[in-house]
Short mmCIF file of C-alpha atoms and ligand atoms in Angstrom, two decimals:
data_model
loop_
_atom_site.label_atom_id
_atom_site.label_comp_id
_atom_site.label_asym_id
_atom_site.label_seq_id
_atom_site.Cartn_x
_atom_site.Cartn_y
_atom_site.Cartn_z
CA MET F 1 54.06 -65.65 -58.40
CA GLU F 2 54.97 -66.18 -54.76
CA LYS F 3 57.09 -63.78 -52.71
CA GLU F 4 58.75 -64.26 -49.37
CA ASN F 5 61.29 -62.14 -47.48
CA SER F 6 63.35 -64.52 -45.44
CA GLY F 7 66.96 -63.87 -44.46
CA ALA F 8 68.97 -61.38 -46.44
CA LYS F 9 67.59 -62.23 -49.89
CA GLN F 10 64.04 -61.95 -51.16
CA LYS F 11 62.58 -65.30 -52.27
CA LEU F 12 60.52 -65.51 -55.45
CA ALA F 13 58.75 -68.51 -56.93
CA CYS F 14 57.35 -68.75 -60.45
CA ASP F 15 56.69 -71.25 -63.21
CA VAL F 16 59.35 -70.00 -65.61
CA ALA F 17 62.46 -67.88 -64.98
CA VAL F 18 64.14 -66.37 -68.05
CA ILE F 19 67.73 -65.16 -67.67
CA GLY F 20 68.73 -62.42 -70.13
CA GLY F 21 66.47 -59.68 -71.50
CA GLY F 22 67.65 -59.53 -75.11
CA PRO F 23 65.39 -60.39 -78.06
CA ALA F 24 65.52 -64.16 -77.40
CA GLY F 25 64.75 -63.73 -73.70
CA MET F 26 61.93 -61.26 -74.29
CA ILE F 27 60.15 -63.35 -76.92
CA SER F 28 60.47 -66.53 -74.84
CA ALA F 29 59.14 -64.77 -71.72
CA ILE F 30 56.20 -63.40 -73.75
CA GLN F 31 55.36 -66.84 -75.11
CA ALA F 32 55.71 -68.62 -71.75
CA GLY F 33 53.36 -65.98 -70.29
CA LYS F 34 50.87 -66.52 -73.12
CA GLU F 35 50.86 -70.24 -72.25
CA GLY F 36 49.52 -69.27 -68.82
CA ALA F 37 52.76 -69.61 -66.86
CA SER F 38 53.87 -67.09 -64.25
CA VAL F 39 57.13 -65.72 -65.65
CA VAL F 40 60.05 -63.72 -64.27
CA LEU F 41 62.53 -62.15 -66.72
CA ILE F 42 65.85 -61.21 -65.13
CA GLU F 43 68.19 -58.77 -66.88
CA LYS F 44 71.67 -57.65 -65.87
CA ASN F 45 71.39 -54.14 -67.39
CA LYS F 46 69.19 -51.31 -66.16
CA THR F 47 67.08 -51.70 -69.32
CA LEU F 48 66.03 -54.51 -71.65
CA GLY F 49 67.32 -55.00 -75.20
CA LYS F 50 70.48 -52.88 -75.09
CA LYS F 51 72.02 -54.75 -78.04
CA LEU F 52 68.71 -54.83 -79.91
CA LEU F 53 68.74 -51.03 -80.00
CA ILE F 54 72.03 -50.93 -81.93
CA THR F 55 71.04 -53.57 -84.48
CA GLY F 56 70.95 -52.64 -88.15
CA GLY F 57 72.64 -49.31 -87.43
CA GLY F 58 69.79 -48.42 -85.04
CA ARG F 59 67.14 -49.50 -87.60
CA CYS F 60 66.98 -53.22 -86.64
CA ASN F 61 66.93 -55.67 -89.52
CA VAL F 62 64.28 -57.90 -87.88
CA THR F 63 64.37 -60.78 -90.34
CA ASN F 64 64.99 -61.73 -93.95
CA ALA F 65 62.09 -62.20 -96.34
CA ILE F 66 62.77 -65.84 -97.20
CA PHE F 67 59.44 -67.59 -96.86
CA ASP F 68 60.48 -71.12 -97.77
CA ASN F 69 61.79 -72.69 -94.56
CA ARG F 70 64.24 -75.02 -96.32
CA THR F 71 65.80 -72.12 -98.22
CA LEU F 72 65.91 -70.10 -94.99
CA ALA F 73 67.59 -72.97 -93.10
CA GLN F 74 70.21 -73.31 -95.86
CA LYS F 75 71.35 -69.76 -95.10
CA TYR F 76 72.86 -71.11 -91.85
CA GLY F 77 75.08 -73.64 -93.62
CA LYS F 78 75.31 -77.25 -92.47
CA LYS F 79 73.88 -76.48 -89.03
CA GLY F 80 70.74 -75.05 -90.63
CA LYS F 81 69.16 -78.53 -90.50
CA PHE F 82 68.64 -78.06 -86.75
CA LEU F 83 66.36 -75.10 -87.50
CA LEU F 84 63.88 -76.90 -89.75
CA SER F 85 61.65 -78.02 -86.89
CA PRO F 86 61.72 -74.63 -85.07
CA PHE F 87 61.07 -72.78 -88.37
CA SER F 88 57.95 -74.90 -88.88
CA LYS F 89 56.67 -73.33 -85.63
CA TRP F 90 57.90 -69.74 -86.16
CA SER F 91 59.08 -68.73 -89.64
CA ALA F 92 60.29 -65.45 -91.16
CA GLN F 93 56.65 -64.78 -92.13
CA ASP F 94 55.64 -65.31 -88.49
CA THR F 95 58.18 -62.67 -87.44
CA ILE F 96 56.68 -60.14 -89.84
CA ASP F 97 53.10 -61.12 -88.87
CA PHE F 98 53.92 -60.83 -85.16
CA PHE F 99 55.31 -57.31 -85.37
CA GLU F 100 52.66 -56.12 -87.84
CA SER F 101 49.86 -57.51 -85.65
CA CYS F 102 51.37 -55.58 -82.74
CA GLY F 103 51.09 -52.32 -84.67
CA MET F 104 54.61 -52.13 -86.11
CA PRO F 105 54.47 -52.03 -89.94
CA THR F 106 57.54 -53.46 -91.69
CA LYS F 107 59.19 -52.92 -95.07
CA GLU F 108 61.47 -55.04 -97.22
CA GLU F 109 64.72 -53.61 -98.55
CA ALA F 110 67.50 -54.92 -100.82
CA LEU F 111 68.54 -58.56 -100.32
CA GLY F 112 65.29 -59.34 -98.49
CA ARG F 113 66.22 -57.36 -95.37
CA VAL F 114 63.12 -56.50 -93.35
CA PHE F 115 63.06 -53.36 -91.18
CA PRO F 116 60.41 -51.51 -89.18
CA GLN F 117 58.83 -48.84 -91.37
CA SER F 118 59.80 -46.32 -88.70
CA ASN F 119 63.50 -47.16 -89.32
CA LEU F 120 63.85 -47.39 -85.55
CA ALA F 121 65.01 -50.37 -83.50
CA GLN F 122 63.17 -48.67 -80.64
CA SER F 123 59.86 -49.61 -82.36
CA VAL F 124 60.83 -53.28 -82.10
CA LEU F 125 61.73 -52.92 -78.43
CA ASP F 126 58.48 -51.02 -77.74
CA VAL F 127 56.45 -53.92 -79.17
CA LEU F 128 58.31 -56.45 -77.05
CA ILE F 129 57.92 -54.42 -73.85
CA ASP F 130 54.17 -53.97 -74.49
CA GLU F 131 53.80 -57.69 -75.12
CA LEU F 132 55.75 -58.56 -71.94
CA GLU F 133 53.26 -56.45 -70.04
CA ASN F 134 50.29 -58.08 -71.82
CA ALA F 135 51.67 -61.51 -70.90
CA ASN F 136 52.02 -60.44 -67.23
CA VAL F 137 55.76 -61.06 -67.17
CA LYS F 138 57.52 -59.76 -64.07
CA ILE F 139 60.64 -57.90 -65.20
CA ILE F 140 63.63 -57.56 -62.89
CA THR F 141 66.37 -55.30 -64.29
CA ASP F 142 69.75 -54.19 -62.98
CA SER F 143 70.14 -57.69 -61.49
CA PRO F 144 72.83 -59.96 -62.89
CA VAL F 145 72.20 -63.61 -62.14
CA ILE F 146 75.25 -64.70 -60.19
CA LYS F 147 74.52 -68.31 -59.31
CA ILE F 148 72.61 -71.28 -60.65
CA LYS F 149 71.83 -74.17 -58.33
CA ALA F 150 71.19 -77.58 -59.88
CA VAL F 151 70.40 -80.89 -58.19
CA ASN F 152 70.12 -84.23 -60.02
CA ASN F 153 70.15 -82.70 -63.51
CA LYS F 154 67.49 -80.14 -62.65
CA ILE F 155 67.92 -76.46 -61.87
CA VAL F 156 66.20 -75.62 -58.61
CA SER F 157 67.00 -71.94 -58.20
CA ILE F 158 68.96 -68.98 -59.47
CA GLU F 159 70.35 -66.08 -57.47
CA THR F 160 70.89 -62.39 -58.01
CA ALA F 161 72.50 -60.10 -55.43
CA ASP F 162 69.07 -59.48 -53.84
CA ALA F 163 66.90 -62.49 -54.61
CA VAL F 164 66.69 -66.26 -54.84
CA ILE F 165 64.29 -67.32 -57.58
CA ASN F 166 62.76 -70.80 -57.65
CA ALA F 167 61.04 -71.95 -60.81
CA ASN F 168 59.80 -75.11 -62.48
CA ALA F 169 61.57 -74.31 -65.73
CA PHE F 170 64.43 -72.01 -66.68
CA ILE F 171 65.36 -70.40 -70.00
CA ILE F 172 68.90 -69.13 -70.52
CA THR F 173 69.15 -66.39 -73.16
CA THR F 174 72.29 -64.55 -72.10
CA GLY F 175 73.61 -64.19 -75.67
CA GLY F 176 77.13 -64.70 -77.00
CA THR F 177 80.26 -62.64 -76.43
CA ALA F 178 80.03 -59.99 -79.18
CA ARG F 179 79.83 -56.37 -77.96
CA PRO F 180 80.18 -57.21 -74.23
CA GLU F 181 79.35 -53.61 -73.25
CA THR F 182 75.72 -54.43 -74.15
CA GLY F 183 75.63 -57.07 -71.41
CA SER F 184 76.39 -60.25 -73.33
CA SER F 185 79.68 -61.16 -71.73
CA GLY F 186 79.44 -64.94 -71.92
CA ASP F 187 78.00 -65.65 -68.43
CA GLY F 188 75.70 -68.32 -69.85
CA PHE F 189 78.60 -70.24 -71.36
CA LYS F 190 80.30 -70.56 -67.95
CA TRP F 191 77.15 -71.87 -66.25
CA LEU F 192 76.28 -74.24 -69.07
CA LYS F 193 79.76 -75.72 -69.11
CA LYS F 194 79.46 -76.44 -65.39
CA LEU F 195 76.05 -77.99 -66.03
CA GLY F 196 77.63 -80.49 -68.44
CA HIS F 197 77.15 -78.81 -71.82
CA THR F 198 79.84 -78.68 -74.49
CA ILE F 199 80.64 -75.09 -75.42
CA SER F 200 82.58 -74.62 -78.63
CA ALA F 201 85.01 -71.79 -78.01
CA PRO F 202 83.35 -68.47 -78.75
CA SER F 203 85.25 -66.46 -81.34
CA VAL F 204 84.20 -63.47 -83.36
CA ALA F 205 82.15 -63.87 -86.52
CA LEU F 206 80.54 -61.20 -88.68
CA VAL F 207 83.23 -58.70 -87.86
CA PRO F 208 84.90 -55.93 -89.89
CA VAL F 209 88.33 -56.62 -91.41
CA LYS F 210 91.48 -54.53 -90.96
CA THR F 211 93.55 -54.08 -94.13
CA LYS F 212 97.05 -52.94 -95.03
CA GLU F 213 96.73 -50.66 -98.06
CA ALA F 214 96.48 -46.93 -97.25
CA TRP F 215 94.24 -46.24 -100.27
CA VAL F 216 91.53 -48.44 -98.74
CA HIS F 217 91.50 -46.30 -95.58
CA ARG F 218 91.30 -43.12 -97.64
CA LEU F 219 88.00 -44.36 -99.09
CA GLN F 220 86.42 -44.24 -95.60
CA GLY F 221 82.64 -43.87 -95.86
CA LEU F 222 82.37 -45.14 -99.45
CA SER F 223 79.81 -47.90 -99.86
CA LEU F 224 79.69 -50.01 -103.04
CA PRO F 225 76.50 -52.06 -103.46
CA ASN F 226 77.77 -54.66 -105.90
CA VAL F 227 81.33 -55.92 -105.56
CA LYS F 228 82.73 -59.42 -106.03
CA ILE F 229 85.33 -60.58 -103.52
CA THR F 230 87.47 -63.68 -103.88
CA LEU F 231 89.50 -64.86 -100.89
CA ILE F 232 92.88 -66.13 -102.08
CA ASP F 233 95.10 -68.06 -99.70
CA ALA F 234 98.29 -70.04 -100.20
CA LYS F 235 96.35 -73.14 -101.25
CA ALA F 236 93.62 -71.88 -103.54
CA ARG F 237 91.24 -69.23 -104.79
CA GLY F 238 88.21 -69.46 -102.53
CA GLU F 239 84.61 -69.16 -103.60
CA ALA F 240 83.80 -65.67 -104.95
CA ARG F 241 80.92 -63.80 -103.31
CA ILE F 242 79.04 -60.72 -104.48
CA GLY F 243 77.48 -58.06 -102.26
CA LYS F 244 77.76 -54.69 -100.57
CA ILE F 245 80.99 -53.43 -99.02
CA LEU F 246 81.83 -50.40 -96.92
CA PHE F 247 85.29 -48.80 -96.76
CA THR F 248 86.31 -47.65 -93.26
CA HIS F 249 89.30 -45.89 -91.71
CA PHE F 250 90.76 -49.28 -90.75
CA GLY F 251 89.74 -51.41 -93.74
CA LEU F 252 86.53 -53.04 -94.92
CA SER F 253 83.07 -53.69 -93.53
CA GLY F 254 79.55 -54.09 -94.96
CA PRO F 255 77.44 -57.26 -95.28
CA LEU F 256 79.69 -59.00 -97.83
CA VAL F 257 82.86 -58.52 -95.77
CA LEU F 258 81.13 -59.34 -92.46
CA GLY F 259 79.84 -62.55 -94.01
CA MET F 260 83.33 -63.53 -95.20
CA SER F 261 85.12 -62.48 -91.99
CA GLN F 262 85.17 -65.91 -90.40
CA ALA F 263 86.77 -67.47 -93.51
CA ILE F 264 89.23 -64.55 -93.71
CA GLY F 265 90.18 -65.07 -90.04
CA GLU F 266 90.75 -68.79 -90.63
CA ALA F 267 92.87 -68.09 -93.73
CA MET F 268 94.96 -65.59 -91.73
CA ARG F 269 95.65 -68.18 -89.06
CA GLU F 270 97.23 -70.38 -91.74
CA GLY F 271 99.06 -67.82 -93.87
CA THR F 272 98.85 -64.45 -95.58
CA PRO F 273 95.69 -64.36 -97.68
CA ALA F 274 94.60 -61.64 -100.09
CA LEU F 275 91.21 -60.32 -101.10
CA GLU F 276 90.65 -59.79 -104.80
CA LEU F 277 87.96 -57.19 -105.51
CA ASP F 278 86.09 -57.06 -108.79
CA LEU F 279 84.43 -53.64 -108.92
CA PHE F 280 82.34 -54.56 -112.00
CA PRO F 281 81.22 -58.16 -111.48
CA ALA F 282 78.38 -57.93 -114.03
CA LEU F 283 80.79 -57.16 -116.90
CA ASP F 284 83.55 -59.35 -118.30
CA GLN F 285 86.85 -57.73 -119.25
CA VAL F 286 85.84 -57.03 -122.87
CA MET F 287 82.50 -55.49 -121.86
CA LEU F 288 84.15 -53.35 -119.20
CA ASP F 289 86.77 -52.14 -121.67
CA GLU F 290 83.98 -51.17 -124.09
CA LYS F 291 82.19 -49.28 -121.32
CA LEU F 292 85.39 -47.47 -120.35
CA ARG F 293 86.22 -46.59 -123.98
CA ALA F 294 82.73 -45.20 -124.49
CA HIS F 295 83.18 -43.03 -121.39
CA LEU F 296 86.68 -41.87 -122.34
CA ALA F 297 85.48 -40.91 -125.83
CA LYS F 298 83.36 -38.24 -124.15
CA VAL F 299 86.28 -36.79 -122.15
CA GLN F 300 89.07 -37.10 -124.75
CA ASN F 301 90.56 -33.68 -124.10
CA LYS F 302 90.68 -34.03 -120.33
CA LYS F 303 93.72 -35.09 -118.35
CA TRP F 304 93.65 -38.67 -116.97
CA ALA F 305 93.48 -37.19 -113.43
CA ASN F 306 89.97 -35.89 -114.18
CA ALA F 307 88.82 -38.53 -116.64
CA LEU F 308 87.07 -40.97 -114.31
CA ALA F 309 84.52 -38.51 -112.91
CA GLY F 310 81.14 -39.88 -113.95
CA PHE F 311 82.55 -43.37 -114.54
CA VAL F 312 82.92 -44.22 -110.86
CA SER F 313 81.97 -42.40 -107.65
CA PRO F 314 83.77 -39.08 -106.96
CA LEU F 315 85.57 -40.55 -103.91
CA LEU F 316 86.80 -43.57 -105.84
CA ALA F 317 87.94 -41.77 -109.02
CA PRO F 318 91.20 -40.19 -107.71
CA VAL F 319 92.17 -43.42 -105.93
CA LEU F 320 91.72 -45.42 -109.14
CA VAL F 321 93.73 -42.85 -111.09
CA GLU F 322 96.55 -43.34 -108.59
CA LEU F 323 96.30 -47.15 -108.70
CA SER F 324 96.26 -47.17 -112.51
CA GLY F 325 99.93 -46.21 -112.75
CA ILE F 326 99.02 -43.93 -115.69
CA ASN F 327 100.51 -40.42 -115.53
CA PRO F 328 97.66 -38.24 -114.20
CA THR F 329 98.66 -35.33 -116.45
CA MET F 330 98.42 -37.46 -119.61
CA PRO F 331 95.58 -36.38 -121.95
CA VAL F 332 93.00 -39.14 -122.31
CA ASN F 333 93.34 -39.29 -126.13
CA ILE F 334 96.97 -40.43 -125.97
CA ILE F 335 96.65 -43.11 -123.28
CA PRO F 336 98.12 -46.28 -124.83
CA ARG F 337 95.74 -49.21 -125.34
CA VAL F 338 97.99 -51.48 -123.30
CA ALA F 339 97.77 -49.10 -120.30
CA ARG F 340 93.98 -48.93 -120.62
CA ILE F 341 93.65 -52.73 -120.78
CA ALA F 342 95.93 -53.08 -117.73
CA PHE F 343 93.66 -50.61 -115.90
CA VAL F 344 90.54 -52.59 -116.85
CA LYS F 345 92.20 -55.75 -115.51
CA LYS F 346 92.93 -53.91 -112.27
CA LEU F 347 89.28 -52.84 -111.91
CA LYS F 348 88.38 -56.52 -112.03
CA ALA F 349 91.12 -57.69 -109.66
CA LEU F 350 92.15 -55.09 -107.06
CA THR F 351 94.24 -56.74 -104.38
CA ILE F 352 93.70 -55.91 -100.71
CA THR F 353 95.66 -57.48 -97.85
CA PRO F 354 93.74 -58.29 -94.66
CA THR F 355 95.84 -57.74 -91.54
CA GLY F 356 93.36 -58.70 -88.81
CA LEU F 357 89.78 -58.89 -87.64
CA LEU F 358 88.25 -56.41 -85.26
CA GLY F 359 87.55 -57.97 -81.86
CA VAL F 360 84.43 -58.84 -79.92
CA GLU F 361 83.92 -55.16 -79.21
CA LYS F 362 83.00 -54.61 -82.87
CA ALA F 363 81.51 -58.00 -83.76
CA ILE F 364 77.89 -58.40 -84.84
CA VAL F 365 77.73 -61.95 -83.53
CA SER F 366 80.18 -64.34 -81.94
CA SER F 367 80.46 -67.82 -83.32
CA GLY F 368 80.68 -70.77 -80.97
CA GLY F 369 78.29 -71.60 -78.17
CA VAL F 370 76.27 -74.54 -76.93
CA ALA F 371 76.75 -77.67 -79.06
CA LEU F 372 73.56 -78.05 -81.08
CA GLU F 373 73.47 -81.85 -80.68
CA GLU F 374 72.87 -81.27 -76.96
CA VAL F 375 69.57 -79.45 -77.52
CA ASP F 376 66.21 -80.94 -78.52
CA PHE F 377 65.14 -78.54 -81.27
CA LYS F 378 61.51 -79.66 -81.12
CA THR F 379 61.28 -77.96 -77.71
CA MET F 380 64.63 -76.10 -77.31
CA ARG F 381 65.15 -78.15 -74.17
CA SER F 382 68.65 -78.99 -72.98
CA GLN F 383 69.49 -82.68 -73.30
CA LYS F 384 71.63 -82.36 -70.16
CA ILE F 385 69.32 -80.53 -67.74
CA GLU F 386 65.70 -81.60 -67.67
CA ASN F 387 64.04 -78.25 -66.93
CA LEU F 388 66.36 -75.97 -68.92
CA TYR F 389 65.62 -74.35 -72.30
CA LEU F 390 68.01 -72.37 -74.51
CA ALA F 391 67.51 -69.75 -77.21
CA GLY F 392 69.23 -67.04 -79.24
CA ASP F 393 72.92 -66.22 -79.65
CA ILE F 394 73.90 -68.71 -76.95
CA LEU F 395 73.49 -71.48 -79.54
CA ASP F 396 76.39 -72.43 -81.81
CA PHE F 397 75.02 -71.30 -85.18
CA ASP F 398 76.93 -69.56 -87.97
CA ARG F 399 74.73 -66.67 -89.05
CA PRO F 400 75.12 -64.53 -92.14
CA SER F 401 74.20 -60.86 -91.79
CA GLY F 402 70.81 -59.77 -93.13
CA GLY F 403 68.34 -60.36 -90.29
CA PHE F 404 69.26 -64.02 -89.85
CA SER F 405 70.59 -63.65 -86.28
CA LEU F 406 67.41 -62.10 -84.97
CA GLN F 407 65.31 -64.66 -86.84
CA ILE F 408 67.06 -67.36 -84.77
CA CYS F 409 66.19 -65.40 -81.62
CA TRP F 410 62.49 -65.07 -82.50
CA THR F 411 62.21 -68.70 -83.61
CA THR F 412 64.14 -70.45 -80.85
CA GLY F 413 62.83 -67.99 -78.24
CA PHE F 414 59.23 -68.72 -79.25
CA VAL F 415 59.74 -72.50 -79.13
CA ALA F 416 61.63 -72.33 -75.80
CA GLY F 417 58.93 -70.12 -74.26
CA ARG F 418 56.12 -72.32 -75.48
CA SER F 419 57.77 -75.50 -74.18
CA ALA F 420 58.89 -74.03 -70.85
CA GLY F 421 55.48 -72.42 -70.39
CA VAL F 422 53.76 -75.79 -70.34
CA TYR F 423 56.53 -77.61 -68.45
CA ASN F 424 54.86 -78.94 -65.36
CA VAL F 425 52.80 -75.76 -64.82
CA ARG F 426 51.93 -75.55 -61.13
C1 LIG W 1 76.17 -53.79 -83.92
C2 LIG W 1 75.26 -54.97 -84.11
C3 LIG W 1 74.29 -54.92 -85.10
C4 LIG W 1 73.45 -56.03 -85.30
N1 LIG W 1 72.48 -55.93 -86.25
C5 LIG W 1 71.67 -56.99 -86.46
C6 LIG W 1 70.59 -56.89 -87.38
O1 LIG W 1 70.30 -55.83 -87.93
N2 LIG W 1 69.84 -58.01 -87.60
C7 LIG W 1 70.09 -59.20 -86.95
O2 LIG W 1 69.40 -60.19 -87.22
N3 LIG W 1 71.05 -59.29 -86.01
C8 LIG W 1 71.82 -58.22 -85.74
N4 LIG W 1 72.78 -58.30 -84.77
C9 LIG W 1 72.86 -59.54 -83.95
C10 LIG W 1 71.77 -59.51 -82.86
O3 LIG W 1 71.86 -58.31 -82.14
C11 LIG W 1 71.93 -60.69 -81.92
O4 LIG W 1 71.83 -61.87 -82.67
C12 LIG W 1 70.85 -60.67 -80.84
O5 LIG W 1 70.88 -59.50 -80.06
C13 LIG W 1 71.01 -61.88 -79.91
O6 LIG W 1 69.96 -61.86 -78.99
P1 LIG W 1 70.03 -62.66 -77.63
O7 LIG W 1 68.77 -62.36 -76.92
O8 LIG W 1 70.41 -64.06 -77.89
O9 LIG W 1 71.28 -62.02 -76.86
P2 LIG W 1 71.58 -60.51 -76.45
O10 LIG W 1 70.89 -59.55 -77.33
O11 LIG W 1 73.06 -60.44 -76.37
O12 LIG W 1 70.93 -60.40 -75.02
C14 LIG W 1 71.44 -61.12 -73.91
C15 LIG W 1 71.00 -60.41 -72.66
O13 LIG W 1 71.36 -61.19 -71.53
C16 LIG W 1 71.79 -60.31 -70.51
N5 LIG W 1 72.66 -61.04 -69.57
C17 LIG W 1 73.90 -61.53 -69.80
N6 LIG W 1 74.38 -62.11 -68.69
C18 LIG W 1 73.43 -61.98 -67.73
C19 LIG W 1 73.33 -62.35 -66.36
N7 LIG W 1 74.35 -62.94 -65.72
N8 LIG W 1 72.20 -62.06 -65.69
C20 LIG W 1 71.15 -61.43 -66.30
N9 LIG W 1 71.20 -61.03 -67.58
C21 LIG W 1 72.32 -61.31 -68.30
C22 LIG W 1 72.53 -59.23 -71.26
O14 LIG W 1 72.67 -58.05 -70.50
C23 LIG W 1 71.67 -59.05 -72.50
O15 LIG W 1 70.69 -58.06 -72.32
C24 LIG W 1 73.60 -57.20 -84.51
C25 LIG W 1 74.56 -57.23 -83.51
C26 LIG W 1 75.38 -56.12 -83.29
C27 LIG W 1 76.39 -56.16 -82.19
#
């Protein structure tokens, strides 16, 4: 690393400059350093990994335990094909092996979600910071990059308020636009557009959904692990999906709803869709009626208002009593069969009306980003700028929740760092 203090700004020279100290930037800087390159990592915030620390509710879902790369790639929809080559270099297993080998044991939870055993995102950040130090990466924080200078399809330097940094290769890992207060405010998109890249308009994805019905809001805090949701719009019943939902004071969240939010947003742009919730997806109507009858037989002398305790969660029971339309003071043993069957049907098809999506300030990831066709996925090198590499949320992937966003960061960051690290090393 060369330093010079000429004029107002300090001049730095290195092999690789990485812009953005999130997970993708940190892993790429580590890998470029391991390749023997001198590396500078420049971060806008006072500290690295601000968004990383809020991932997984502060527990950081580092990856998903899918160990077949084709199956893993399919999780990203049609664009998953771009990830096959990078996954062959850094897979979900490699993520687990990396953190475990750095002294951070992991554990697998429901739906293959992998977390640090400590349940702390800080453990993940600690590993990355230690590894940055081991790879001799120079870290510059509190320094937004404000300018990128390119000549003849090559970046020659970048500037912060205090320094001009020259490098042989550059990696941009400034993230998307979700949760801008963490630093990812879309700076990279502006630069890359100027440098000739196509940026598909960033919009929110994996975002909670606002809903109309007051009873939904009253269930705030209730989490149901196994619900089926069907999105119904003017044209058709969409594909039904099963998973975990969380009721909030404004509507619905949880992995299933986050994963459907993009489709819900699109349906709302075209009309007034509805969400149909099946609270008992494992049982058909006859089986559910049998289960309910067996339960009611045990509480025959109770009033309907108190009859559902033990059948569903205590928070849900009074809401379902209200939605049933059955008089709450009616003794269970005189509830007409037709009313019971209508209630069973309701349990399998509760209608909820989405009224909007929460904005970037609540999004987990933003969709949109650099067009994938403009990146060579064998190296993560830009096809527009010869010495530029890209990784992480800046790329236009659709990511389901469950550790899949961070897996893209580890994988593409590793490949970008490895390629940039050997790019014309001085
Ligand atoms: C609430 C929440 C929970 C999440 N939970 C999970 C989870 O459990 N599992 C999962 O897989 N994914 C999760 N995600 C998604 C995951 O956090 C992102 O996919 C990941 O952080 C993207 O990493 P990145 O390095 O590409 O970008 P970022 O993490 O956004 O980092 C980009 C960095 O670049 C810096 N930067 C921006 N502009 C400049 C500039 N001009 N100069 C210098 N630096 C700049 C920013 O300050 C920032 O530090 C979650 C996201 C949110 C918001």
